[in-house]
Each structure stands twice: as C-alpha cells, then as structure tokens.
C-alpha cells in the first residue's frame, strides 16, 4: 500500500489576473524586446512586478485609514525592471493604480542602506504572499539584489 503525502501547499492566484490579457501581453513583449529574455522569463517577471504593485496598492489603501499600517516594501532588481516596463505603458499603469490603490502609484528611484539590505527583501516577501498571488522566489531571494524604491515610492499624489 502506498501512502500519499498530505498536501499542504495552498492554492494561489495567478498575477495575470491583475491586468487584462492584452496589457499583460504588451508588457511581456516589452520585456522581451528591451531585456532580450525568453517569453517564459518575461511572463514570470511581469507577474512578479504585478504582485509587488498589488502589495503596494494594498498597503496604500490600508494606510489611508490607518497610518500605522504602512510598511515599506522594495522590489528586487529584476522586479524593478518589470515596474519600469509597466510605467512606460502610462494609460494601463494609471488604470492599475486607480483600480487597486485608488490613486496613481508613484515611482521615485533611490538607493539607501535599507534597500540594499537583505532585511528589506525579507520584509517584502511575506507581504507579497499575503496578497494571495503566486510569489516566484527566484525573483525575491537576496541574490536578486534590491531595486530603487524609496520610502515614498508608491505614495498618494501630492
């Protein structure tokens, strides 16, 4: 008799759901063209950028009613590239922010000790997982580096 191990992995949502199929395809094509990567890699990268932006949006919404809810999260270097690709698609990027955060998601690049530390990425990953979307750890391990996101990178417009 064979005993199957109990499944403990929880189901997670696909980050492609966060944008239309057309927008996802445009972003993937942009990453493939400018970064010279495979389609599979570009799809995974854009997925992780979307998960990061969804987490930022949720933090912004929570902080609007409870300032203590704000936690600084940071993109890894590759995920930051995906964020930049989305920024270049201004209309869908604006719509994403309005839909998920109720505001435009600003990006103000800076590098500081917190961003360069492993602690910044370690703080980010559980918040990403809390969104319920798939977190691809290849993009979030300490070796992935840290992107250019400052404390005010995704703030409500002044």
PDB file of N, CA and C in Angstrom, residues 31 35 37-49 51-52 74-82 121 124-125 128 134-147:
ATOM      1  N   UNK A  31       9.342  43.572 -22.291  1.00  0.00           N
ATOM      2  CA  UNK A  31      10.481  42.989 -21.557  1.00  0.00           C
ATOM      3  C   UNK A  31      11.327  42.137 -22.500  1.00  0.00           C
ATOM      4  N   UNK A  35      14.949  43.696 -22.843  1.00  0.00           N
ATOM      5  CA  UNK A  35      15.874  42.969 -21.968  1.00  0.00           C
ATOM      6  C   UNK A  35      16.432  41.710 -22.625  1.00  0.00           C
ATOM      7  N   UNK A  37      15.182  38.646 -23.245  1.00  0.00           N
ATOM      8  CA  UNK A  37      14.957  37.439 -22.451  1.00  0.00           C
ATOM      9  C   UNK A  37      13.895  36.582 -23.131  1.00  0.00           C
ATOM     10  N   UNK A  38      13.743  35.365 -22.656  1.00  0.00           N
ATOM     11  CA  UNK A  38      12.743  34.460 -23.211  1.00  0.00           C
ATOM     12  C   UNK A  38      11.336  34.887 -22.791  1.00  0.00           C
ATOM     13  N   UNK A  39      10.357  34.411 -23.534  1.00  0.00           N
ATOM     14  CA  UNK A  39       8.966  34.697 -23.192  1.00  0.00           C
ATOM     15  C   UNK A  39       8.636  34.170 -21.795  1.00  0.00           C
ATOM     16  N   UNK A  40       9.071  32.961 -21.492  1.00  0.00           N
ATOM     17  CA  UNK A  40       8.764  32.376 -20.180  1.00  0.00           C
ATOM     18  C   UNK A  40       9.310  33.247 -19.046  1.00  0.00           C
ATOM     19  N   UNK A  41      10.548  33.703 -19.193  1.00  0.00           N
ATOM     20  CA  UNK A  41      11.138  34.571 -18.168  1.00  0.00           C
ATOM     21  C   UNK A  41      10.372  35.888 -18.087  1.00  0.00           C
ATOM     22  N   UNK A  42      10.066  36.491 -19.221  1.00  0.00           N
ATOM     23  CA  UNK A  42       9.352  37.771 -19.241  1.00  0.00           C
ATOM     24  C   UNK A  42       7.980  37.643 -18.584  1.00  0.00           C
ATOM     25  N   UNK A  43       7.288  36.549 -18.827  1.00  0.00           N
ATOM     26  CA  UNK A  43       5.977  36.334 -18.202  1.00  0.00           C
ATOM     27  C   UNK A  43       6.107  36.223 -16.689  1.00  0.00           C
ATOM     28  N   UNK A  44       7.106  35.491 -16.239  1.00  0.00           N
ATOM     29  CA  UNK A  44       7.322  35.357 -14.796  1.00  0.00           C
ATOM     30  C   UNK A  44       7.688  36.704 -14.181  1.00  0.00           C
ATOM     31  N   UNK A  45       8.554  37.452 -14.852  1.00  0.00           N
ATOM     32  CA  UNK A  45       8.990  38.753 -14.346  1.00  0.00           C
ATOM     33  C   UNK A  45       7.817  39.729 -14.243  1.00  0.00           C
ATOM     34  N   UNK A  46       7.032  39.835 -15.287  1.00  0.00           N
ATOM     35  CA  UNK A  46       5.879  40.738 -15.247  1.00  0.00           C
ATOM     36  C   UNK A  46       4.904  40.291 -14.158  1.00  0.00           C
ATOM     37  N   UNK A  47       4.716  39.001 -14.015  1.00  0.00           N
ATOM     38  CA  UNK A  47       3.856  38.503 -12.937  1.00  0.00           C
ATOM     39  C   UNK A  47       4.320  38.980 -11.578  1.00  0.00           C
ATOM     40  N   UNK A  48       5.620  38.930 -11.338  1.00  0.00           N
ATOM     41  CA  UNK A  48       6.145  39.353 -10.037  1.00  0.00           C
ATOM     42  C   UNK A  48       6.063  40.866  -9.857  1.00  0.00           C
ATOM     43  N   UNK A  49       6.251  41.620 -10.931  1.00  0.00           N
ATOM     44  CA  UNK A  49       6.081  43.074 -10.839  1.00  0.00           C
ATOM     45  C   UNK A  49       4.633  43.404 -10.479  1.00  0.00           C
ATOM     46  N   UNK A  51       2.524  41.453  -8.791  1.00  0.00           N
ATOM     47  CA  UNK A  51       2.310  41.080  -7.392  1.00  0.00           C
ATOM     48  C   UNK A  51       2.869  42.175  -6.477  1.00  0.00           C
ATOM     49  N   UNK A  52       4.068  42.656  -6.790  1.00  0.00           N
ATOM     50  CA  UNK A  52       4.667  43.729  -5.996  1.00  0.00           C
ATOM     51  C   UNK A  52       3.764  44.967  -5.993  1.00  0.00           C
ATOM     52  N   UNK A  74      10.092  46.683  -0.965  1.00  0.00           N
ATOM     53  CA  UNK A  74      11.000  47.061  -2.052  1.00  0.00           C
ATOM     54  C   UNK A  74      10.980  45.997  -3.148  1.00  0.00           C
ATOM     55  N   UNK A  75      11.156  46.438  -4.395  1.00  0.00           N
ATOM     56  CA  UNK A  75      11.281  45.461  -5.467  1.00  0.00           C
ATOM     57  C   UNK A  75      12.717  44.958  -5.545  1.00  0.00           C
ATOM     58  N   UNK A  76      12.891  43.759  -6.026  1.00  0.00           N
ATOM     59  CA  UNK A  76      14.236  43.288  -6.350  1.00  0.00           C
ATOM     60  C   UNK A  76      14.656  43.978  -7.646  1.00  0.00           C
ATOM     61  N   UNK A  77      15.915  43.849  -8.012  1.00  0.00           N
ATOM     62  CA  UNK A  77      16.392  44.475  -9.254  1.00  0.00           C
ATOM     63  C   UNK A  77      15.583  44.009 -10.466  1.00  0.00           C
ATOM     64  N   UNK A  78      15.402  42.701 -10.669  1.00  0.00           N
ATOM     65  CA  UNK A  78      14.624  42.305 -11.851  1.00  0.00           C
ATOM     66  C   UNK A  78      13.176  42.765 -11.786  1.00  0.00           C
ATOM     67  N   UNK A  79      12.563  42.731 -10.622  1.00  0.00           N
ATOM     68  CA  UNK A  79      11.170  43.160 -10.497  1.00  0.00           C
ATOM     69  C   UNK A  79      11.055  44.663 -10.769  1.00  0.00           C
ATOM     70  N   UNK A  80      12.052  45.414 -10.363  1.00  0.00           N
ATOM     71  CA  UNK A  80      12.057  46.849 -10.653  1.00  0.00           C
ATOM     72  C   UNK A  80      12.063  47.089 -12.158  1.00  0.00           C
ATOM     73  N   UNK A  81      12.744  46.238 -12.917  1.00  0.00           N
ATOM     74  CA  UNK A  81      12.725  46.346 -14.382  1.00  0.00           C
ATOM     75  C   UNK A  81      11.309  46.134 -14.922  1.00  0.00           C
ATOM     76  N   UNK A  82      10.593  45.205 -14.323  1.00  0.00           N
ATOM     77  CA  UNK A  82       9.205  44.988 -14.725  1.00  0.00           C
ATOM     78  C   UNK A  82       8.330  46.184 -14.383  1.00  0.00           C
ATOM     79  N   UNK A 121      14.240  42.912   1.541  1.00  0.00           N
ATOM     80  CA  UNK A 121      13.566  41.861   0.769  1.00  0.00           C
ATOM     81  C   UNK A 121      12.875  40.859   1.687  1.00  0.00           C
ATOM     82  N   UNK A 124       9.649  42.211   2.605  1.00  0.00           N
ATOM     83  CA  UNK A 124       8.749  42.317   1.464  1.00  0.00           C
ATOM     84  C   UNK A 124       8.034  41.007   1.152  1.00  0.00           C
ATOM     85  N   UNK A 125       8.749  39.901   1.179  1.00  0.00           N
ATOM     86  CA  UNK A 125       8.190  38.621   0.725  1.00  0.00           C
ATOM     87  C   UNK A 125       6.907  38.219   1.465  1.00  0.00           C
ATOM     88  N   UNK A 128       4.080  40.214   0.108  1.00  0.00           N
ATOM     89  CA  UNK A 128       3.695  39.745  -1.226  1.00  0.00           C
ATOM     90  C   UNK A 128       2.814  38.508  -1.111  1.00  0.00           C
ATOM     91  N   UNK A 134       0.776  34.306  -6.606  1.00  0.00           N
ATOM     92  CA  UNK A 134       1.978  33.481  -6.662  1.00  0.00           C
ATOM     93  C   UNK A 134       3.234  34.340  -6.496  1.00  0.00           C
ATOM     94  N   UNK A 135       4.114  33.919  -5.585  1.00  0.00           N
ATOM     95  CA  UNK A 135       5.403  34.589  -5.375  1.00  0.00           C
ATOM     96  C   UNK A 135       6.487  33.640  -5.877  1.00  0.00           C
ATOM     97  N   UNK A 136       7.175  34.052  -6.914  1.00  0.00           N
ATOM     98  CA  UNK A 136       8.237  33.262  -7.539  1.00  0.00           C
ATOM     99  C   UNK A 136       9.551  33.644  -6.863  1.00  0.00           C
ATOM    100  N   UNK A 137      10.022  32.807  -5.950  1.00  0.00           N
ATOM    101  CA  UNK A 137      11.165  33.157  -5.104  1.00  0.00           C
ATOM    102  C   UNK A 137      12.462  33.386  -5.875  1.00  0.00           C
ATOM    103  N   UNK A 138      12.559  32.909  -7.100  1.00  0.00           N
ATOM    104  CA  UNK A 138      13.766  33.197  -7.877  1.00  0.00           C
ATOM    105  C   UNK A 138      13.958  34.709  -8.023  1.00  0.00           C
ATOM    106  N   UNK A 139      12.870  35.449  -8.036  1.00  0.00           N
ATOM    107  CA  UNK A 139      12.933  36.896  -8.199  1.00  0.00           C
ATOM    108  C   UNK A 139      13.075  37.649  -6.874  1.00  0.00           C
ATOM    109  N   UNK A 140      12.986  36.951  -5.748  1.00  0.00           N
ATOM    110  CA  UNK A 140      12.949  37.624  -4.450  1.00  0.00           C
ATOM    111  C   UNK A 140      14.045  37.206  -3.483  1.00  0.00           C
ATOM    112  N   UNK A 141      14.907  36.308  -3.867  1.00  0.00           N
ATOM    113  CA  UNK A 141      15.980  35.899  -2.966  1.00  0.00           C
ATOM    114  C   UNK A 141      17.015  37.008  -2.882  1.00  0.00           C
ATOM    115  N   UNK A 142      17.773  37.027  -1.804  1.00  0.00           N
ATOM    116  CA  UNK A 142      18.740  38.095  -1.565  1.00  0.00           C
ATOM    117  C   UNK A 142      19.671  38.307  -2.752  1.00  0.00           C
ATOM    118  N   UNK A 143      20.042  37.263  -3.449  1.00  0.00           N
ATOM    119  CA  UNK A 143      20.927  37.393  -4.602  1.00  0.00           C
ATOM    120  C   UNK A 143      20.311  38.176  -5.747  1.00  0.00           C
ATOM    121  N   UNK A 144      18.986  38.363  -5.705  1.00  0.00           N
ATOM    122  CA  UNK A 144      18.320  39.123  -6.757  1.00  0.00           C
ATOM    123  C   UNK A 144      18.592  40.613  -6.616  1.00  0.00           C
ATOM    124  N   UNK A 145      19.180  41.009  -5.494  1.00  0.00           N
ATOM    125  CA  UNK A 145      19.502  42.411  -5.279  1.00  0.00           C
ATOM    126  C   UNK A 145      18.277  43.187  -4.856  1.00  0.00           C
ATOM    127  N   UNK A 146      18.413  44.479  -4.796  1.00  0.00           N
ATOM    128  CA  UNK A 146      17.308  45.346  -4.400  1.00  0.00           C
ATOM    129  C   UNK A 146      17.142  46.439  -5.428  1.00  0.00           C
ATOM    130  N   UNK A 147      15.915  46.766  -5.704  1.00  0.00           N
ATOM    131  CA  UNK A 147      15.613  47.801  -6.683  1.00  0.00           C
ATOM    132  C   UNK A 147      15.785  49.195  -6.126  1.00  0.00           C
TER     133      UNK A 147
END
